[in-house]
Coordinates of C-alpha atoms and ligand atoms in Angstrom, one line a residue:
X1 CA 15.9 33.8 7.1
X2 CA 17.0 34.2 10.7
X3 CA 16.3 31.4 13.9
X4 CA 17.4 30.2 16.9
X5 CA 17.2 27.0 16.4
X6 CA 17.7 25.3 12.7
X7 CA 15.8 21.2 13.0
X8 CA 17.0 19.3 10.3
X9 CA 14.1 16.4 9.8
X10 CA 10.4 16.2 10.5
X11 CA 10.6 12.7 12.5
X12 CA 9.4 12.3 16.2
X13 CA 12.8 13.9 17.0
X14 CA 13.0 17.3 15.2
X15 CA 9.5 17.6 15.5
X16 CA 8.8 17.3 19.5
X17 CA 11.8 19.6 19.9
X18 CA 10.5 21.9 17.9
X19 CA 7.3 21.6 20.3
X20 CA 9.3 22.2 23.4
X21 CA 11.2 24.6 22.2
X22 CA 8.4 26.8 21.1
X23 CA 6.6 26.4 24.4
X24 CA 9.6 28.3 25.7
X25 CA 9.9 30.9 23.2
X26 CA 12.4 29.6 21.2
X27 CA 12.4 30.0 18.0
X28 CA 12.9 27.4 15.2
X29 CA 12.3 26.1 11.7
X30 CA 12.1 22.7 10.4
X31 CA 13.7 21.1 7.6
X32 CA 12.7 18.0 6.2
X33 CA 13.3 16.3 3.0
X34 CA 9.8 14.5 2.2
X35 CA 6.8 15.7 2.0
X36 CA 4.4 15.3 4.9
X37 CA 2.3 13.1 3.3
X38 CA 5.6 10.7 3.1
X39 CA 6.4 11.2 6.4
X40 CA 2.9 10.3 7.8
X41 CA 3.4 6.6 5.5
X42 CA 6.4 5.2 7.4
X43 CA 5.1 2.5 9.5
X44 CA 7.5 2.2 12.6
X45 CA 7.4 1.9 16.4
X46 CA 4.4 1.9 18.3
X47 CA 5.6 0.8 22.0
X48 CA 5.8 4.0 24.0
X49 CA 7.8 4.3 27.8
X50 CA 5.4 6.5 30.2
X51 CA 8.6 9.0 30.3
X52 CA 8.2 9.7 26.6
X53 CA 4.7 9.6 27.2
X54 CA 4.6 12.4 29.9
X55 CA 7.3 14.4 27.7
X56 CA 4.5 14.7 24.8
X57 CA 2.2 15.5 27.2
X58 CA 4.7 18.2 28.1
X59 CA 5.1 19.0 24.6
X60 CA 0.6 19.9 24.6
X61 CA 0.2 17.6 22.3
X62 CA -0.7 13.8 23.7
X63 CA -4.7 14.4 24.5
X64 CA -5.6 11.9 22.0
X65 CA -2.4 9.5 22.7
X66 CA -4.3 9.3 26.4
X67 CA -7.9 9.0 24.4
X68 CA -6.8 6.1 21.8
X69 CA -3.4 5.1 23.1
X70 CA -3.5 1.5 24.3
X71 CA -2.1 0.9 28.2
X72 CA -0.2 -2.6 28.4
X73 CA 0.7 -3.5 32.1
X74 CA 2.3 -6.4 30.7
X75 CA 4.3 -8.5 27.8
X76 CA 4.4 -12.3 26.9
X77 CA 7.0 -14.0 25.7
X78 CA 6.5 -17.5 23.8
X79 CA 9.2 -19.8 24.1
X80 CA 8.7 -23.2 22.2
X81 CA 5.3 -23.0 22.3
X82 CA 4.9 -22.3 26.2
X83 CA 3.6 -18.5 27.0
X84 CA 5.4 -16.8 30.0
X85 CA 3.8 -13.4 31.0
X86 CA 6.0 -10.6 32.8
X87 CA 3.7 -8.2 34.9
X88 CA 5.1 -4.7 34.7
X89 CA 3.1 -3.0 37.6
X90 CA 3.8 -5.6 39.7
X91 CA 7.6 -5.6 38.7
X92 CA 7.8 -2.2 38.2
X93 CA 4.8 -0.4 39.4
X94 CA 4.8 1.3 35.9
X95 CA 3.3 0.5 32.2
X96 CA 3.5 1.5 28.5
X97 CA 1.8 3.0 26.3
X98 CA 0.8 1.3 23.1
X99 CA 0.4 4.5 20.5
X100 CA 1.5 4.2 16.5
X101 CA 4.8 6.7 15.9
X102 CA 2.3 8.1 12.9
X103 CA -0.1 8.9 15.2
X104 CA 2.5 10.4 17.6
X105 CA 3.7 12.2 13.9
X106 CA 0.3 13.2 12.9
X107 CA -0.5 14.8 16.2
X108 CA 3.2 17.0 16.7
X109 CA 2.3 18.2 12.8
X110 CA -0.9 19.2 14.0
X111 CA 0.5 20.9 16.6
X112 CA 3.1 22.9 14.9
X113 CA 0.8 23.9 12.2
X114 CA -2.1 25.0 14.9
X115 CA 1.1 27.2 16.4
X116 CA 1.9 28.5 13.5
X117 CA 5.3 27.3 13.3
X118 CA 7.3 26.8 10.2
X119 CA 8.1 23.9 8.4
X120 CA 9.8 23.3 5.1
X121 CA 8.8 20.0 3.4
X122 CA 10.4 18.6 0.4
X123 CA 13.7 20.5 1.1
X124 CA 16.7 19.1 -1.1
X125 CA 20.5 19.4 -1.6
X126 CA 20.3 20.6 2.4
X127 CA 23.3 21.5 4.1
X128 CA 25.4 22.7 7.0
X129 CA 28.0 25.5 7.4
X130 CA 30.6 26.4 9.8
X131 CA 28.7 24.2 12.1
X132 CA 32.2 25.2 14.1
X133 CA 32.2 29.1 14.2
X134 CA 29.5 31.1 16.0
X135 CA 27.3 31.5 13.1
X136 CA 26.3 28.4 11.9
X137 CA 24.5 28.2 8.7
X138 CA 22.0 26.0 6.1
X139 CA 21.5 26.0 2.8
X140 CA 18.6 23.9 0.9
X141 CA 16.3 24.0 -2.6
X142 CA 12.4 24.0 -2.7
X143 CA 9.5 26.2 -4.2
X144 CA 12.0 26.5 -6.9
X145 CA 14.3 28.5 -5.1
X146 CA 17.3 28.6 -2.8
X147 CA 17.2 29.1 0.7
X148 CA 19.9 30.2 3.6
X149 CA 18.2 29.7 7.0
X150 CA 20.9 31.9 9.5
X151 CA 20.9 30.6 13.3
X152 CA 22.5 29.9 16.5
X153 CA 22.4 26.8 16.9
X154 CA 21.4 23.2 14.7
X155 CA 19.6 20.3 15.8
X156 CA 20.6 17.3 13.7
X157 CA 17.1 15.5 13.4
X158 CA 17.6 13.6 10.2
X159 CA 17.4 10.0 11.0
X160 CA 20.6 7.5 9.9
X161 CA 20.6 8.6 6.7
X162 CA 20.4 12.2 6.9
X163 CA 23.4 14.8 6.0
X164 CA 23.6 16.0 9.9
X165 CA 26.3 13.5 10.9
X166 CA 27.9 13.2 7.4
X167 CA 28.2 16.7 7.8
X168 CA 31.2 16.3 10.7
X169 CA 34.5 15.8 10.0
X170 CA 35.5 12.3 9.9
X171 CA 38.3 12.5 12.2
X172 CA 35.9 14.1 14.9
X173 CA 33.1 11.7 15.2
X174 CA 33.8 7.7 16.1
X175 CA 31.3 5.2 15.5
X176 CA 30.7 1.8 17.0
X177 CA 28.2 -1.1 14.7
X178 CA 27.1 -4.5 14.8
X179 CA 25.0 -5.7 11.6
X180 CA 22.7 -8.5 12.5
X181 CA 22.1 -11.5 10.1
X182 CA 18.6 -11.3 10.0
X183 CA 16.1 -8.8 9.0
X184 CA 12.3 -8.4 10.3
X185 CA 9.1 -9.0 7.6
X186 CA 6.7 -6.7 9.0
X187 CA 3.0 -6.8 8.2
X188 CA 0.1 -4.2 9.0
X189 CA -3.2 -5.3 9.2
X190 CA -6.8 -4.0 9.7
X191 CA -7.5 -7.1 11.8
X192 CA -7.9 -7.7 15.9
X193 CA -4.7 -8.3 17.6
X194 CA -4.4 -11.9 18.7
X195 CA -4.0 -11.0 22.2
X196 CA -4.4 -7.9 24.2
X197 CA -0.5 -7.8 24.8
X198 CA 2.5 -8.2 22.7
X199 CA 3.6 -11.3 22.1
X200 CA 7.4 -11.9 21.6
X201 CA 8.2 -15.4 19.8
X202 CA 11.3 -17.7 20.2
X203 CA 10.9 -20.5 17.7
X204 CA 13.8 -22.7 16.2
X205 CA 12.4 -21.7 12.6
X206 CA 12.8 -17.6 13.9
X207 CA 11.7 -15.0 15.8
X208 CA 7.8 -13.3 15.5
X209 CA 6.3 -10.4 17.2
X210 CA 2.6 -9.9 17.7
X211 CA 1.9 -6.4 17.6
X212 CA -0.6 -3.5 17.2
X213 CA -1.6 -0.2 16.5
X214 CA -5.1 0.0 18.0
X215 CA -8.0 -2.7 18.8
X216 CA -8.9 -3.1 15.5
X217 CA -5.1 -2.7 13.7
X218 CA -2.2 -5.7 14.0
X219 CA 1.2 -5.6 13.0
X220 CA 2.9 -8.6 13.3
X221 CA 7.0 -9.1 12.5
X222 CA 9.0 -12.5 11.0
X223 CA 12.6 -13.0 11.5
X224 CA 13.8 -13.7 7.8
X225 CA 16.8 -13.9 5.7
X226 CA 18.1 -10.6 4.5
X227 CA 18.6 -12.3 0.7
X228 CA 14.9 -12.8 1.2
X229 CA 12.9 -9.7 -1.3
X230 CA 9.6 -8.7 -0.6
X231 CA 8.1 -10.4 -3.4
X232 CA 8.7 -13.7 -1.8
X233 CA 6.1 -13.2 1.1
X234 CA 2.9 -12.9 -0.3
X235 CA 0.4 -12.5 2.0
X236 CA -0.3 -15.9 2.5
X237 CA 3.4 -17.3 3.2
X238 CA 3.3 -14.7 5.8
X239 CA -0.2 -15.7 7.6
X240 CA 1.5 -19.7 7.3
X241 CA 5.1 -19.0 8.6
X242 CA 3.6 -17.2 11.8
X243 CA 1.4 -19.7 12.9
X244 CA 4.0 -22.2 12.7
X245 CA 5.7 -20.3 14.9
X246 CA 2.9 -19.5 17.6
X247 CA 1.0 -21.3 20.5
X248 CA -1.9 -23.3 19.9
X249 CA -4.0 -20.6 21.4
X250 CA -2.6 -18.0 19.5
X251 CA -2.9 -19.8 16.4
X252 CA -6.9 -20.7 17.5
X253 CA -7.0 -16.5 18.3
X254 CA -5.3 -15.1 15.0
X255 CA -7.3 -13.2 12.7
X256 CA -5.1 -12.7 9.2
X257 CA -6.3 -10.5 6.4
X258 CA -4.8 -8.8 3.6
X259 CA -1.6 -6.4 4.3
X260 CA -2.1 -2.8 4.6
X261 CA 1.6 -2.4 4.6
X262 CA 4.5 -5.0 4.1
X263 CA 8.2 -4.6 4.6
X264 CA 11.8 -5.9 5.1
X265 CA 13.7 -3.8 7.7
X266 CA 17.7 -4.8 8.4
X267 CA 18.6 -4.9 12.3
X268 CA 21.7 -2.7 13.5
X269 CA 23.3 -1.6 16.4
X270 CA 24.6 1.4 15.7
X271 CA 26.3 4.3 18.1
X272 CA 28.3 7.5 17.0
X273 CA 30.0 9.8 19.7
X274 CA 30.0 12.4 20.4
X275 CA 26.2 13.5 20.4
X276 CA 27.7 17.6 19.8
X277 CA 30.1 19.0 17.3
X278 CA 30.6 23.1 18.3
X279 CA 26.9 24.6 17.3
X280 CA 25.2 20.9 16.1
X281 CA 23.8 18.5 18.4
X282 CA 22.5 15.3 16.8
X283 CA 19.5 13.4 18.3
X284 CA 17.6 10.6 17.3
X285 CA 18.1 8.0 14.8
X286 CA 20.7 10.6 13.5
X287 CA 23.4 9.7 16.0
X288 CA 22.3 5.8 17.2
X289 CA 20.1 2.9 15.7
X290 CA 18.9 -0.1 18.0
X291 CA 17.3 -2.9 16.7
X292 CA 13.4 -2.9 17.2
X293 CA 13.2 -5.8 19.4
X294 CA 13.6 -3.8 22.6
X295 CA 11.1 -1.4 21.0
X296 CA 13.8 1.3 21.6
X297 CA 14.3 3.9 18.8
X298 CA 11.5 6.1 18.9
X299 CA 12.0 6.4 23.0
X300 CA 15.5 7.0 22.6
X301 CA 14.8 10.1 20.5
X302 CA 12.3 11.0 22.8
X303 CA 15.0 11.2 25.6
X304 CA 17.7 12.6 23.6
X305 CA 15.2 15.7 22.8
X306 CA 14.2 15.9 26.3
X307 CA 18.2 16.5 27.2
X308 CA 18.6 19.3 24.4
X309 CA 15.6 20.9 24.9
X310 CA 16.7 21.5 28.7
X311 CA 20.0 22.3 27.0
X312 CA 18.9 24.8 24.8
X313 CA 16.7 26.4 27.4
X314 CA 19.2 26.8 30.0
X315 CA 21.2 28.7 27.1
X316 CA 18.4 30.6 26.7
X317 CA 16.9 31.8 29.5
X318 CA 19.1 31.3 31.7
X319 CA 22.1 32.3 30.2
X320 CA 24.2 29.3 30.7
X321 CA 25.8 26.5 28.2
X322 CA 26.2 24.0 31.4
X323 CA 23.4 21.8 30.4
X324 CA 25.1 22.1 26.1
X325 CA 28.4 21.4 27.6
X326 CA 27.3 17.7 28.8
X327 CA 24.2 16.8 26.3
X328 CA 26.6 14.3 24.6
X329 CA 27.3 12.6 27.9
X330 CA 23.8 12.3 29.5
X331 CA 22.4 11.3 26.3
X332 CA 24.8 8.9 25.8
X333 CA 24.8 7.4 28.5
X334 CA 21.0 6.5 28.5
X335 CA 21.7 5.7 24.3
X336 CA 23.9 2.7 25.8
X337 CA 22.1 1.5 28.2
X338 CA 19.0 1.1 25.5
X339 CA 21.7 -0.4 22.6
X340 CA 22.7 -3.0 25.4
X341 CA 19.2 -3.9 26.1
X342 CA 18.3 -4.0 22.5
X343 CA 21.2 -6.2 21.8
X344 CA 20.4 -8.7 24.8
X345 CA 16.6 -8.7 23.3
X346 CA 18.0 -9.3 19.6
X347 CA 20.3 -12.0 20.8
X348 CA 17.9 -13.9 23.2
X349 CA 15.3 -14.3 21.1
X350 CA 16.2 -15.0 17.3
X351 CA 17.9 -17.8 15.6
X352 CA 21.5 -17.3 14.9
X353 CA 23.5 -19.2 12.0
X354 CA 25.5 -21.9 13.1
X355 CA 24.6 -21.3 16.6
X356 CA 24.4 -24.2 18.6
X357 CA 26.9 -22.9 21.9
X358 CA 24.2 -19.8 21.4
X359 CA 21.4 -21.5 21.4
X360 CA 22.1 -23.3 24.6
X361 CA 22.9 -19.8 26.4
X362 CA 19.4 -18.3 24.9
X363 CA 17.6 -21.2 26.8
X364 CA 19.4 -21.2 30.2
X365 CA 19.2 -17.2 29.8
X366 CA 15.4 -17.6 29.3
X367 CA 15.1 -20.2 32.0
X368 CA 16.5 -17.7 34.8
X369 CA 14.7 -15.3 33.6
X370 CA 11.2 -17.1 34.2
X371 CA 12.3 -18.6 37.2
X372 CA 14.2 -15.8 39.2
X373 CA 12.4 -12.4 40.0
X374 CA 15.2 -10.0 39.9
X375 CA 15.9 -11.3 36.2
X376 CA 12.1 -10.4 35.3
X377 CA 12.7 -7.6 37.5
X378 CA 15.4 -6.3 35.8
X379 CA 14.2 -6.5 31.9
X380 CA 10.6 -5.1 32.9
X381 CA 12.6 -2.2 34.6
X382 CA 14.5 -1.7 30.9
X383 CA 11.3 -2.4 29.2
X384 CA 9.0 0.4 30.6
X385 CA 11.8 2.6 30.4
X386 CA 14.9 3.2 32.8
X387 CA 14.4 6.5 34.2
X388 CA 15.8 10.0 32.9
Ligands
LIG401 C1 10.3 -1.8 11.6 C2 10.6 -0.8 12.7 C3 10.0 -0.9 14.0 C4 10.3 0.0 15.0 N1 9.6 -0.2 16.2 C5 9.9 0.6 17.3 C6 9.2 0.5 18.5 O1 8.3 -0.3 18.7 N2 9.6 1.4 19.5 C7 10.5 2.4 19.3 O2 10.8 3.2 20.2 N3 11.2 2.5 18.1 C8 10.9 1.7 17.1 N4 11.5 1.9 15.9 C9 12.5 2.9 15.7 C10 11.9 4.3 15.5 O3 11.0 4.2 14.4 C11 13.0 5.3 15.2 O4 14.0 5.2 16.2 C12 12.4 6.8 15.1 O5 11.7 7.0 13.9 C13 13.6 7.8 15.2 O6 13.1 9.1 15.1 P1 14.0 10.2 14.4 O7 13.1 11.5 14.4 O8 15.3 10.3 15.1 O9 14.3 9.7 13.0 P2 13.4 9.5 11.7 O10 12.0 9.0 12.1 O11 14.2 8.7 10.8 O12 13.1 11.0 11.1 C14 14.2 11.7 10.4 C15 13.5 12.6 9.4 O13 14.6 13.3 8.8 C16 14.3 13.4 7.4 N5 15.6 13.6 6.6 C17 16.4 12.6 6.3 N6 17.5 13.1 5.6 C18 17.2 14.5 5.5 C19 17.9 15.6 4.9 N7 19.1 15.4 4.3 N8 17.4 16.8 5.0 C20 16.2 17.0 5.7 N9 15.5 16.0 6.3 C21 16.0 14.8 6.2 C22 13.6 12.1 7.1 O14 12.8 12.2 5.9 C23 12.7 12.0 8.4 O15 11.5 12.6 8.3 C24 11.2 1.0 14.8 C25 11.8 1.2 13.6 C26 11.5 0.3 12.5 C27 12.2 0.5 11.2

């Protein structure tokens, strides 16, 4: 088979640049290892910036994100059991959008299959050739058979654990990491939210998130131990370790109920440069991780795509490899600015081992913050989403 544009990876990534790049005639396939049904069950981000909001609108697809997507104009963070609220209009003028990624999923899936637009699920043994030379190839199994998809150029789609980035030579790529001692308990729930806004908790037994998916679906998150397994958080150990850690009012407000869904997730930093190696250009979760507590990845993608999409259009239509030549620096410098937010978030807000000297610097960091406008100003303006 012969494209223009190879995706490795049916994530938010690989499948909103297939999207935009079909809306300007570009051809493409799409690779992906799971099957969509898999795909669809990964419960992830859900806090949306308005530019990654106007980019799926750009995409055709966000009519029902703007029907059923929630619009926060502000967060709350609850420090020791006080509630502080940060207004983003009147900090920023702008909001964001509160929309699940599997809804964002469902709806680019829809999309491409109303389009017409191939996809190959439950791909295996994928991989790249001569990423290097002029005509770059991949090979994968499925059906039964093998495949050899020939194109110009490959978008490396595939999340951190994909074969895109393992596919470069080690001595080309350089990566930068920071492994937090912590993971996040995350909990889905067919139950209210507790409050019509996130919630962000600073507690001396860990940090919590109050979350949600729609009006009538919560997710809520626990800073635990990463020795800690799933099978040690029943249900009810999970309702009683959050409402130690919230308000009075939120604990009077919570609804619990049985978990739809219930997982550990590890926190990383994690950066590899460049972005481009000859004919592949990796975006997404494929070429940087943040931690969730700036609610970060699935907008960093979002960005990333919006740079190669503009990239490969430019090539395209107008001839010209300007916009290919600097993808790796634009995106990476937007990539940095999110891991530093990310990290400040991760570090203000949970409990660190042994960290008495940090402790002290979360508090008088959180103290300025409440107390001095530019700081609020300056972490709403990250929040909602620094421009492109
Ligand atoms: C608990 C949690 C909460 C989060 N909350 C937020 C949030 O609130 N806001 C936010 O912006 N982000 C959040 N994120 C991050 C966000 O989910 C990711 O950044 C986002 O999914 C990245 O999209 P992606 O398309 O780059 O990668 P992925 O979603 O990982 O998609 C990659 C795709 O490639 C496929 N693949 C992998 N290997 C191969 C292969 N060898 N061949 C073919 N296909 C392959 C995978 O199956 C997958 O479908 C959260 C993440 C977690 C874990």
């Amino acid at each position: 088979m012969r494209t223009q544009v190879a995706i490795i990876g049916a994530g938010p990534a690989g499948l909103l640049l297939g999207q935009l790049l079909h809306r300007h005639g570009i051809d493409n396939i799409i690779i992906e290892k799971h099957t969509p049904e898999h795909v669809l069950s990964r419960i992830r981000a859900g806090v949306i910036e308005q530019v990654a909001v106007d980019l799926i609108d750009e995409a055709g697809v966000g009519a029902r994100m703007r029907r059923d997507g929630l619009v926060h104009h502000g967060t709350q963070f609850c420090v020791d059991g006080v509630r502080h609220r940060f207004d983003f209009r009147e900090l920023t003028g702008k909001s964001v959008m509160v929309y699940g990624q599997t809804e964002i999923t469902k709806d680019l899936m829809d999309g491409r299959a109303a389009a017409g637009l191939p996809t190959d699920y439950a791909a295996y043994d994928v991989a790249l050739h001569n990423i290097f030379g002029a005509h770059p190839t991949v090979t994968y199994r499925g059906d039964g058979r093998s495949h050899q998809v020939e194109c110009d150029f490959i978008a490396g789609c595939d999340g951190f654990h994909g074969v895109s980035r393992k596919s470069v030579p080690s001595g080309a790529i350089k990566t930068y990491e920071r492994i937090y001692p912590f993971g996040w308990l995350g909990l889905l729930t067919d139950r209210p939210p507790v409050s019509d806004e996130l919630i962000y908790v600073r507690h001396e037994l860990g940090f919590a998130l109050c979350s949600m998916r729609s009006p009538t679906r919560s997710r809520y998150y626990l800073q635990v131990s990463l020795a800690d397994d799933i099978n040690d958080w029943p249900d009810e150990r999970f309702w009683d370790e959050l409402r130690l850690r919230l308000d009075g009012k939120a604990n009077a407000d919570l609804v619990d109920g049985p978990a739809l869904e219930k997982s550990i997730a590890p926190l990383r930093s994690f950066v590899a440069e460049p972005m481009r190696f000859g004919r592949l250009l990796l975006a997404g979760d494929a070429a940087h991780i943040v931690p969730p507590t700036g609610a970060k990845g699935l907008n960093l993608a979002a960005s990333d795509v919006r740079y190669l999409s503009q990239a490969l259009v430019e090539r395209y239509k107008e001839n010209s490899d300007i916009g290919l030549d600097h993808y790796s620096a634009r995106a990476l410098a937007r990539v940095w600015k999110a891991e530093r937010f990310s990290w400040w978030m991760t570090t203000l807000l949970h409990t660190f081992p042994d960290g008495q000297f940090e402790q002290k610097m979360q508090s008088a960091e959180l103290d300025y913050l409440f107390k001095s406008r530019s700081a609020a100003a300056a972490f709403a303006e990250n929040y909602v989403g620094l421009p492109f």
